[in-house]
Short mmCIF file of C-alpha atoms in Angstrom, two decimals:
data_model
loop_
_atom_site.label_atom_id
_atom_site.label_comp_id
_atom_site.label_asym_id
_atom_site.label_seq_id
_atom_site.Cartn_x
_atom_site.Cartn_y
_atom_site.Cartn_z
CA MET A 127 -4.32 20.96 -27.76
CA ILE A 128 -3.61 22.72 -23.83
CA SER A 129 -0.03 23.83 -23.39
CA VAL A 130 0.21 22.03 -20.20
CA ASN A 131 2.52 24.68 -18.40
CA LYS A 132 -0.31 27.18 -18.34
CA THR A 133 -2.81 24.57 -16.58
CA ASN A 134 -2.56 24.77 -12.92
CA ILE A 135 -3.77 21.74 -10.28
CA ILE A 136 -5.66 22.29 -6.98
CA ILE A 137 -6.11 19.28 -4.80
CA LEU A 138 -8.82 19.57 -2.50
CA ALA A 139 -8.47 17.67 1.08
CA THR A 140 -10.86 19.20 3.49
CA ASN A 141 -13.33 18.87 5.95
CA GLU A 142 -15.66 19.94 3.12
CA GLU A 143 -14.55 17.37 0.84
CA ILE A 144 -14.19 14.46 3.29
CA PRO A 145 -16.02 13.90 6.45
CA ILE A 146 -14.03 14.51 10.15
CA HIS A 147 -13.51 11.17 11.35
CA PHE A 148 -11.51 10.33 8.22
CA ASN A 149 -9.16 13.07 8.62
CA LYS A 150 -8.49 12.26 12.44
CA GLN A 151 -7.83 8.70 11.41
CA SER A 152 -6.21 9.38 7.74
CA ASN A 153 -3.48 6.33 9.03
CA LEU A 154 -6.52 3.93 8.84
CA TYR A 155 -6.64 5.21 5.00
CA LEU A 156 -4.07 3.01 3.35
CA LEU A 157 -5.37 2.11 -0.28
CA ALA A 158 -2.70 -0.87 -1.26
CA GLY A 159 -0.42 0.06 1.66
CA LYS A 160 -0.48 3.34 0.77
CA PRO A 161 -1.59 6.81 1.76
CA ILE A 162 -4.84 7.68 -0.43
CA PHE A 163 -3.63 11.03 -0.83
CA GLN A 164 -0.70 9.79 -1.75
CA TYR A 165 -1.97 8.44 -5.43
CA ILE A 166 -3.25 11.61 -6.81
CA ILE A 167 -0.44 13.86 -5.78
CA GLU A 168 1.80 11.34 -7.61
CA THR A 169 -0.48 11.52 -10.96
CA ALA A 170 -0.52 15.35 -10.64
CA LEU A 171 2.95 15.74 -10.40
CA LEU A 172 3.00 13.68 -13.64
CA LEU A 173 0.92 15.89 -15.56
CA LYS A 174 3.87 18.77 -15.16
CA ALA A 175 1.37 21.40 -14.43
CA LYS A 176 2.55 24.96 -14.10
CA LYS A 177 1.70 24.67 -10.18
CA ILE A 178 -0.30 22.28 -8.11
CA PHE A 179 -1.98 23.98 -4.62
CA TYR A 180 -3.08 21.11 -2.12
CA VAL A 181 -5.68 22.59 0.38
CA TYR A 182 -5.92 21.08 3.84
CA ASN A 183 -7.10 21.69 7.14
CA TYR A 184 -5.83 18.61 9.17
CA ASN A 185 -2.44 17.23 9.66
CA ILE A 186 -0.77 16.03 6.45
CA LYS A 187 2.46 16.12 7.81
CA ASN A 188 3.72 12.31 6.54
CA THR A 189 1.78 13.05 3.30
CA ARG A 190 4.09 16.17 3.18
CA LEU A 191 7.06 14.34 4.05
CA ASN A 192 6.60 12.47 0.77
CA PHE A 193 7.08 14.99 -1.45
CA ILE A 194 8.93 17.41 0.00
CA ASN A 195 11.07 18.07 -2.62
CA HIS A 196 8.85 18.73 -5.31
CA SER A 197 7.15 22.22 -5.81
CA ILE A 198 3.66 21.28 -4.40
CA HIS A 199 1.86 24.86 -2.54
CA TYR A 200 0.37 23.70 0.44
CA ILE A 201 -2.35 25.56 1.38
CA PHE A 202 -3.74 25.59 5.17
CA GLN A 203 -7.46 25.94 5.27
CA SER A 204 -9.29 27.16 8.16
CA LYS A 205 -12.63 25.52 9.34
CA LYS A 206 -14.16 28.61 9.25
CA ILE A 207 -13.09 29.41 5.68
CA GLU A 208 -14.77 27.44 2.50
CA ASN A 209 -13.56 25.75 -0.28
CA GLN A 210 -14.97 28.48 -2.72
CA ASN A 211 -12.92 31.69 -0.98
CA ILE A 212 -9.59 29.47 -0.53
CA ILE A 213 -9.81 28.99 -4.32
CA LYS A 214 -10.79 32.59 -4.96
CA GLU A 215 -7.08 33.49 -3.04
CA ILE A 216 -5.67 31.05 -5.47
CA ILE A 217 -7.33 31.90 -8.99
CA TYR A 218 -6.93 35.85 -8.17
CA LYS A 219 -2.88 35.30 -7.99
CA LEU A 220 -2.92 33.32 -11.67
CA GLU A 221 -3.34 35.17 -14.86
CA ASP A 222 -6.82 34.81 -17.28
CA ASN A 223 -5.58 32.57 -19.80
CA GLU A 224 -4.35 29.74 -17.37
CA LYS A 225 -6.83 27.03 -16.77
CA ILE A 226 -7.28 25.26 -13.32
CA LEU A 227 -7.81 21.62 -13.10
CA ILE A 228 -9.52 20.56 -9.79
CA LEU A 229 -8.95 17.18 -8.41
CA HIS A 230 -9.97 15.34 -4.85
CA ALA A 231 -7.63 13.87 -2.32
CA ASN A 232 -10.19 11.58 -1.96
CA ILE A 233 -10.91 10.50 -5.05
CA PRO A 234 -7.14 8.79 -5.55
CA LEU A 235 -7.41 6.28 -8.80
CA LEU A 236 -7.69 8.60 -11.30
CA LYS A 237 -5.59 7.15 -14.52
CA LEU A 238 -2.81 9.88 -15.92
CA LYS A 239 -4.32 9.38 -19.52
CA THR A 240 -7.84 10.06 -18.60
CA LEU A 241 -7.00 13.23 -17.01
CA LYS A 242 -4.16 14.15 -19.90
CA LYS A 243 -7.50 13.57 -22.59
CA LEU A 244 -9.25 15.93 -20.12
CA MET A 245 -6.77 18.50 -20.37
CA LYS A 246 -6.36 18.47 -24.26
CA ILE A 247 -9.99 19.16 -24.67
CA LYS A 248 -10.54 22.28 -26.94
CA LEU A 249 -13.15 23.80 -24.30
CA LYS A 250 -15.96 25.18 -26.35
CA ASN A 251 -16.90 27.53 -23.27
CA GLY A 252 -14.24 27.06 -21.03
CA ILE A 253 -15.35 24.57 -18.69
CA GLY A 254 -14.74 20.47 -19.47
CA LEU A 255 -15.53 17.75 -16.35
CA ILE A 256 -15.17 13.71 -16.28
CA SER A 257 -18.59 11.89 -15.84
CA LYS A 258 -18.66 8.44 -14.73
CA ASN A 259 -21.03 6.41 -17.32
CA LYS A 260 -23.65 3.98 -16.40
CA PHE A 261 -22.62 4.19 -12.38
CA TYR A 262 -24.53 5.71 -9.40
CA SER A 263 -23.67 6.58 -5.78
CA LYS A 264 -25.47 8.24 -3.69
CA ASN A 265 -22.17 10.06 -2.73
CA TYR A 266 -21.81 11.66 -6.51
CA ASN A 267 -23.12 14.70 -7.89
CA THR A 268 -25.33 12.83 -10.80
CA THR A 269 -25.81 14.56 -14.14
CA ASN A 270 -27.87 13.78 -16.89
CA ASP A 271 -25.63 13.92 -19.76
CA LEU A 272 -27.65 14.49 -22.83
CA ASN A 273 -27.89 16.92 -26.25
CA ASN A 274 -24.13 16.29 -27.21
CA ASN A 275 -22.95 15.65 -23.92
CA ASN A 276 -24.37 19.03 -23.02
CA ILE A 277 -25.14 18.90 -18.91
CA ILE A 278 -28.82 19.50 -18.32
CA ASN A 279 -29.37 18.46 -15.39
CA PHE A 280 -27.95 18.41 -11.58
CA SER A 281 -29.12 16.71 -8.29
CA THR A 282 -27.57 15.21 -5.31
CA LYS A 283 -30.41 13.58 -4.10
CA LYS A 284 -30.80 9.78 -4.33
CA ILE A 285 -33.18 9.10 -7.42
CA LYS A 286 -35.05 6.39 -7.26
CA ASN A 287 -35.38 5.67 -11.37
CA LYS A 288 -31.63 5.32 -11.97
CA LYS A 289 -32.65 3.75 -15.71
CA HIS A 290 -32.59 8.07 -16.40
CA ILE A 291 -29.12 8.37 -15.01
CA LYS A 292 -26.86 7.97 -17.88
CA ASN A 293 -23.74 9.77 -16.44
CA ILE A 294 -22.49 10.75 -12.98
CA TYR A 295 -20.16 14.06 -12.46
CA ASN A 296 -18.03 13.87 -9.24
CA GLY A 297 -16.13 17.35 -9.11
CA ILE A 298 -13.06 16.96 -11.55
CA LEU A 299 -13.13 19.59 -13.79
CA ILE A 300 -11.48 22.00 -15.90
CA ILE A 301 -12.07 25.46 -16.56
CA LYS A 302 -10.49 28.33 -17.57
CA ASN A 303 -9.49 31.08 -14.87
CA LYS A 304 -11.23 33.64 -16.74
CA ILE A 305 -14.55 31.47 -16.29
CA LEU A 306 -13.98 30.78 -12.70
CA LYS A 307 -13.56 34.26 -11.76
CA LYS A 308 -16.91 35.34 -13.37
CA PHE A 309 -18.80 32.44 -11.49
CA ILE A 310 -16.82 32.04 -8.39
CA ASN A 311 -17.90 35.73 -7.40
CA LYS A 312 -21.44 34.72 -7.31
CA LYS A 313 -23.54 34.86 -4.09
CA TYR A 314 -24.86 31.11 -4.06
CA GLU A 315 -27.41 30.02 -1.80
CA ARG A 316 -26.79 27.44 1.15
CA GLU A 317 -27.63 23.73 -0.05
CA LYS A 318 -26.88 21.16 1.91
CA ASN A 319 -24.73 18.30 0.04
CA LYS A 320 -24.13 21.01 -2.72
CA SER A 321 -20.64 21.74 -3.24
CA PHE A 322 -19.70 25.12 -4.98
CA ILE A 323 -18.46 23.16 -7.84
CA ILE A 324 -21.85 21.82 -8.56
CA LYS A 325 -23.56 25.43 -8.20
CA ILE A 326 -20.85 27.16 -10.75
CA LEU A 327 -21.94 24.68 -13.40
CA GLN A 328 -25.51 24.85 -12.60
CA SER A 329 -25.26 28.50 -12.98
CA ALA A 330 -23.10 28.13 -16.15
CA TYR A 331 -25.39 25.80 -17.75
CA GLU A 332 -28.54 28.31 -16.85
CA GLU A 333 -26.15 30.75 -18.99
CA GLY A 334 -26.56 28.62 -21.80
CA LEU A 335 -22.64 27.47 -21.65
CA PHE A 336 -21.81 24.44 -23.31
CA ILE A 337 -19.49 22.17 -21.15
CA ASP A 338 -17.82 19.61 -22.41
CA THR A 339 -17.51 16.06 -20.93
CA ILE A 340 -15.47 13.10 -21.36
CA ILE A 341 -16.66 9.59 -20.15
CA SER A 342 -14.53 7.37 -17.96
CA ASN A 343 -15.49 3.65 -18.06
CA ASN A 344 -13.20 2.56 -15.68
CA LEU A 345 -14.99 0.77 -12.82
CA PHE A 346 -12.87 2.19 -9.80
CA GLU A 347 -11.15 5.01 -11.46
CA THR A 348 -13.81 8.27 -10.25
CA TYR A 349 -14.35 6.25 -6.95
CA ALA A 350 -14.48 8.84 -4.04
CA VAL A 351 -13.95 7.27 -0.33
CA ASN A 352 -15.51 8.78 2.41
CA ASN A 353 -15.17 6.10 5.10
CA LEU A 354 -14.02 3.12 5.62
CA PHE A 355 -16.61 0.87 4.03
CA GLU A 356 -15.88 2.83 0.73
CA LEU A 357 -12.20 2.63 1.72
CA ILE A 358 -12.85 -1.28 1.67
CA SER A 359 -14.93 -1.44 -1.40
CA LEU A 360 -12.08 0.29 -3.49
CA GLU A 361 -9.38 -1.67 -1.78
CA ARG A 362 -10.93 -4.95 -3.46
CA MET A 363 -11.85 -3.61 -6.85
CA TYR A 364 -8.23 -2.05 -6.83
CA GLN A 365 -6.41 -5.24 -5.67
CA LYS A 366 -8.72 -7.49 -8.20
CA GLU A 367 -7.24 -5.30 -10.58
CA LEU A 368 -3.77 -5.57 -9.54
CA ALA A 369 -4.16 -9.31 -9.52
CA LYS A 370 -5.09 -9.29 -12.93
CA ASN A 371 -2.53 -7.19 -14.53
CA LEU A 372 0.12 -9.94 -12.81
CA LEU A 373 -2.06 -12.59 -14.36
CA LEU A 374 -1.76 -11.12 -17.63
CA SER A 375 2.04 -10.58 -17.23
CA GLY A 376 2.80 -14.21 -16.60
CA VAL A 377 2.22 -14.51 -12.71
CA LYS A 378 -0.09 -17.01 -11.54
CA ILE A 379 -2.47 -16.10 -9.09
CA GLN A 380 -4.22 -18.73 -7.81
CA ASP A 381 -7.04 -16.88 -6.66
CA PRO A 382 -7.48 -13.08 -7.29
CA ASN A 383 -9.80 -12.54 -4.83
CA ARG A 384 -7.76 -13.44 -2.03
CA PHE A 385 -4.49 -11.61 -3.07
CA ASP A 386 -3.24 -8.28 -1.37
CA LEU A 387 -0.64 -6.41 -3.10
CA ARG A 388 0.46 -3.57 -1.13
CA GLY A 389 3.56 -2.37 -2.79
CA THR A 390 5.72 -3.32 -5.50
CA LEU A 391 6.06 -6.70 -6.93
CA LYS A 392 9.07 -7.60 -9.58
CA TYR A 393 8.93 -11.44 -11.01
CA ASP A 394 10.83 -12.91 -13.45
CA ASN A 395 9.26 -16.00 -15.54
CA HIS A 396 6.77 -18.87 -13.91
CA VAL A 397 5.98 -17.36 -10.48
CA ILE A 398 3.23 -19.01 -8.68
CA ILE A 399 1.24 -17.18 -5.81
CA ASP A 400 -1.11 -18.82 -4.22
CA SER A 401 -4.41 -17.93 -2.16
CA ASN A 402 -4.37 -15.40 1.08
CA VAL A 403 -0.49 -14.51 0.14
CA ILE A 404 0.38 -10.64 1.12
CA ILE A 405 2.96 -8.95 -0.30
CA GLU A 406 3.75 -5.30 1.29
CA GLY A 407 7.24 -2.72 0.30
CA ASN A 408 9.36 -3.54 -2.55
CA VAL A 409 9.68 -7.44 -3.08
CA PHE A 410 11.25 -9.54 -5.91
CA LEU A 411 10.49 -12.68 -6.82
CA GLY A 412 12.58 -14.90 -9.51
CA LYS A 413 12.12 -17.63 -12.06
CA ASN A 414 10.13 -20.43 -10.63
CA VAL A 415 9.47 -19.06 -7.18
CA HIS A 416 6.56 -20.42 -5.53
CA ILE A 417 5.00 -19.02 -2.72
CA HIS A 418 2.23 -21.02 -0.88
CA THR A 419 -0.85 -20.08 0.88
CA GLY A 420 -1.23 -17.62 3.90
CA CYS A 421 2.34 -16.75 3.45
CA PHE A 422 3.21 -12.33 4.41
CA LEU A 423 6.32 -10.73 1.91
CA LYS A 424 7.87 -7.46 3.17
CA ASN A 425 11.15 -5.41 1.39
CA CYS A 426 12.27 -8.85 0.67
CA VAL A 427 14.30 -10.59 -2.30
CA ILE A 428 13.34 -14.08 -3.20
CA GLN A 429 15.70 -15.78 -6.03
CA ASP A 430 14.85 -18.81 -8.83
CA ASN A 431 13.61 -21.90 -7.85
CA THR A 432 12.95 -21.21 -4.00
CA VAL A 433 9.91 -22.23 -2.43
CA ILE A 434 8.06 -20.64 0.40
CA TYR A 435 6.41 -23.18 2.28
CA PRO A 436 2.57 -22.21 3.66
CA PHE A 437 2.12 -19.63 6.53
CA SER A 438 5.43 -18.39 6.68
CA ILE A 439 6.81 -14.62 7.16
CA ILE A 440 9.72 -12.93 5.19
CA GLU A 441 10.89 -9.45 5.97
CA GLY A 442 13.91 -7.57 5.02
CA SER A 443 15.51 -10.57 4.12
CA ASN A 444 17.33 -11.87 0.92
CA ILE A 445 16.73 -14.96 0.08
CA LEU A 446 19.24 -16.85 -2.51
CA HIS A 447 18.61 -20.06 -4.97
CA SER A 448 16.94 -23.06 -4.55
CA CYS A 449 16.23 -22.55 -1.01
CA ASN A 450 13.19 -24.43 0.98
CA ILE A 451 11.35 -22.19 3.72
CA GLY A 452 8.59 -23.08 5.93
CA PRO A 453 6.22 -23.83 6.90
CA PHE A 454 5.69 -21.69 9.71
CA ALA A 455 8.84 -20.00 9.34
CA HIS A 456 9.87 -16.89 10.53
CA LEU A 457 12.36 -14.66 8.71
CA ARG A 458 13.32 -10.79 10.01
CA THR A 459 15.14 -7.66 9.03
CA GLY A 460 18.78 -8.11 8.00
CA SER A 461 18.43 -11.97 7.40
CA LYS A 462 20.42 -13.72 4.36
CA ILE A 463 20.09 -17.29 3.13
CA ASN A 464 21.97 -18.73 0.62
CA ASN A 465 21.93 -21.43 -1.77
CA LYS A 466 20.07 -25.02 -1.02
CA ALA A 467 19.31 -23.92 2.58
CA LYS A 468 16.69 -25.33 4.39
CA ILE A 469 14.69 -23.51 7.17
CA GLY A 470 11.77 -25.56 8.55
CA ASN A 471 8.52 -25.50 10.92
CA PHE A 472 8.82 -22.72 13.38
CA VAL A 473 12.03 -21.42 12.62
CA GLU A 474 12.61 -17.62 13.48
CA ILE A 475 15.85 -15.96 12.28
CA LYS A 476 16.97 -12.53 12.42
CA ASN A 477 19.84 -10.23 11.42
CA THR A 478 21.72 -13.94 10.44
CA SER A 479 23.27 -15.37 7.53
CA LEU A 480 22.98 -18.83 6.40
CA GLY A 481 25.38 -20.56 3.95
CA ILE A 482 25.23 -22.68 1.35
CA ASN A 483 23.12 -25.91 2.28
CA THR A 484 22.76 -25.11 5.76
CA GLN A 485 19.39 -26.64 7.69
CA VAL A 486 17.23 -25.31 10.38
CA SER A 487 14.54 -27.82 10.09
CA HIS A 488 12.61 -27.25 13.44
CA MET A 489 11.66 -25.10 16.31
CA SER A 490 15.13 -22.78 16.41
CA TYR A 491 15.96 -19.30 16.90
CA LEU A 492 18.74 -17.95 15.18
CA GLY A 493 19.65 -14.16 15.93
CA ASP A 494 22.77 -12.11 14.86
CA SER A 495 24.38 -14.57 13.52
CA THR A 496 26.96 -15.82 10.87
CA ILE A 497 26.50 -19.23 10.02
CA GLY A 498 28.83 -20.96 7.32
CA SER A 499 28.23 -24.02 5.09
CA ASN A 500 26.71 -27.35 5.28
CA VAL A 501 25.96 -26.64 8.92
CA ASN A 502 23.01 -28.80 10.36
CA ILE A 503 21.08 -27.11 13.37
CA GLY A 504 19.15 -29.27 15.37
CA ALA A 505 15.69 -28.70 16.79
CA GLY A 506 15.00 -26.53 19.58
CA THR A 507 18.56 -24.81 19.58
CA ILE A 508 18.74 -20.90 20.56
CA THR A 509 21.09 -18.48 20.07
CA CYS A 510 21.53 -16.41 23.46
CA ASN A 511 22.31 -12.91 21.77
CA TYR A 512 21.06 -10.56 24.46
CA ASN A 513 21.90 -10.52 27.79
CA GLY A 514 19.38 -7.44 28.37
CA ILE A 515 21.74 -4.44 27.56
CA LYS A 516 23.56 -5.38 24.70
CA LYS A 517 23.28 -7.36 21.83
CA PHE A 518 26.62 -10.13 20.87
CA LYS A 519 27.41 -12.45 17.47
CA THR A 520 27.31 -16.19 17.00
CA ILE A 521 29.61 -17.31 15.00
CA ILE A 522 29.40 -20.85 13.33
CA GLU A 523 31.83 -21.96 10.71
CA ASP A 524 31.43 -24.38 8.12
CA ASP A 525 30.64 -28.30 8.51
CA VAL A 526 29.52 -28.11 12.44
CA PHE A 527 26.99 -30.11 13.58
CA ILE A 528 24.93 -28.79 16.39
CA GLY A 529 22.61 -31.26 18.62
CA SER A 530 19.04 -30.51 19.24
CA ASP A 531 18.19 -28.56 22.38
CA SER A 532 21.58 -26.81 22.25
CA GLN A 533 21.96 -23.07 23.84
CA LEU A 534 24.52 -20.89 22.13
CA ILE A 535 25.83 -18.20 24.76
CA ALA A 536 26.41 -15.28 22.46
CA PRO A 537 29.42 -13.91 21.99
CA ILE A 538 31.13 -17.05 20.50
CA LYS A 539 32.39 -18.67 17.74
CA ILE A 540 32.41 -22.62 17.12
CA GLU A 541 35.35 -23.90 14.39
CA LYS A 542 34.96 -25.70 11.42
CA ASN A 543 33.99 -29.80 11.47
CA ALA A 544 33.09 -29.29 15.35
CA THR A 545 30.07 -31.30 16.99
CA ILE A 546 27.89 -29.81 19.57
CA GLY A 547 25.91 -32.74 21.63
CA ALA A 548 22.58 -32.50 21.91
CA GLY A 549 21.19 -30.50 25.49
CA THR A 550 24.77 -28.66 25.64
CA THR A 551 24.73 -25.10 27.02
CA VAL A 552 27.86 -23.81 24.99
CA THR A 553 29.21 -21.13 26.95
CA ASN A 554 33.08 -21.10 25.26
CA ASN A 555 34.45 -20.79 21.81
CA VAL A 556 34.81 -24.06 20.31
CA LYS A 557 37.97 -25.25 18.57
CA LYS A 558 38.28 -27.01 15.17
CA ASN A 559 37.21 -31.05 14.99
CA GLU A 560 35.95 -30.87 19.05
CA LEU A 561 33.43 -32.13 20.68
CA VAL A 562 31.38 -30.42 23.33
CA LEU A 563 28.83 -31.98 25.90
CA SER A 564 27.45 -30.49 28.85
CA ARG A 565 24.96 -33.00 30.33
CA ILE A 566 25.43 -34.32 33.83
CA LYS A 567 25.73 -38.12 34.52
CA GLN A 568 22.70 -39.77 34.09
CA LYS A 569 21.55 -41.88 37.02
CA HIS A 570 19.52 -45.33 36.73
CA ILE A 571 17.86 -46.66 40.45
CA ARG A 572 16.52 -49.55 40.06
CA ASN A 573 12.72 -50.95 41.35
CA TRP A 574 11.68 -47.41 41.62
CA LYS A 575 8.42 -46.86 42.84
CA ASN A 576 6.39 -43.85 42.98
CA LYS A 577 4.75 -43.07 46.31
CA PHE A 578 2.44 -40.52 44.66
CA LYS A 579 1.28 -42.93 42.08
CA LYS A 580 -2.08 -44.74 42.83
CA GLU A 581 -1.95 -48.54 42.86
#
């Protein structure tokens, strides 16, 4: 068995490995909401290697910030320097009896157990690799894997007769440092689309060295991303796998083909998630929660027996037990919705606390507010919380009735049991049990004829 602390990891993330447009637009390359580079770094850290080297020649500022507390050695590689030379610089600082595990930043979903299996191989001649079984891609270096797993043929060209291809090699290998030093110093001819790793393996094979191979049968584990099409293809495969895992653990995903998890989902029993739901960040769904079609959830907590009706957006919010939200509701950051509250059609709430059994049923905006229990907010009510310079707070105490089409000019406080008549603009504080009206007197003109109306 390999001693893990004698294994070093080199992660290649350079223009030689990844197309230029990929590097310039790396913010576009998110897989399930996370940069694809981050996956392989997280996996590498779990292997507890002696050292981890991340070789790059483009801006990875965000990636470095995510792992600033970990012992990763970031090595910038000039575009004029080839991978072969940069790796040569690394390995000559390491001992001969150490091992090198070479990974690639654009192969994000390698499983930890697969890499551990690779690291545990008793390398007969110092070289081991991962091969993909019964899968073909023109982007991979193909290998015919016969005769007790010894590799007998290398090719980077598209092969017409795919039946003869049993396994696919994708550039991931473990190699003894002593062996790597021997072959990396050779002068190899330049060949288009053939990496120096393939040349080393080919040279080792020609010298009669046995190359140990483990097979990965996972559909997406060794899938390499070189362009946006491949990224989206991998995204769909991965999302279907995430949905499958949720289904097997008891979450009812109505349509695994139309579900996106771009973060972490924690959940209780009997959760139902309908089609076209997107979940981002950290989300918790309590017991008997039902998320209807077309909803977007981000960094939120939704407690037991709550229903989120279609096409609602919930972000940065905490929804307690037995609430009804939507359809077409928008809860923004800082909102807290207490038990049995109801938020209906086309209601937007921001940085607001709603009390128990309070209802905001239709077309309203509540911002920077604290609202008590058993409050009724009529249709078209707006808290006017911003004067163009500063935001102000609205406080509504328990058992208040706000009539439709009311404007509450913050800062303002409306005390218990007060009633605001429909169509009122409230500019001053309202005392307990008061009724407030601000309508102009209604006029009636008899026998009125509209001079603009045609006879």
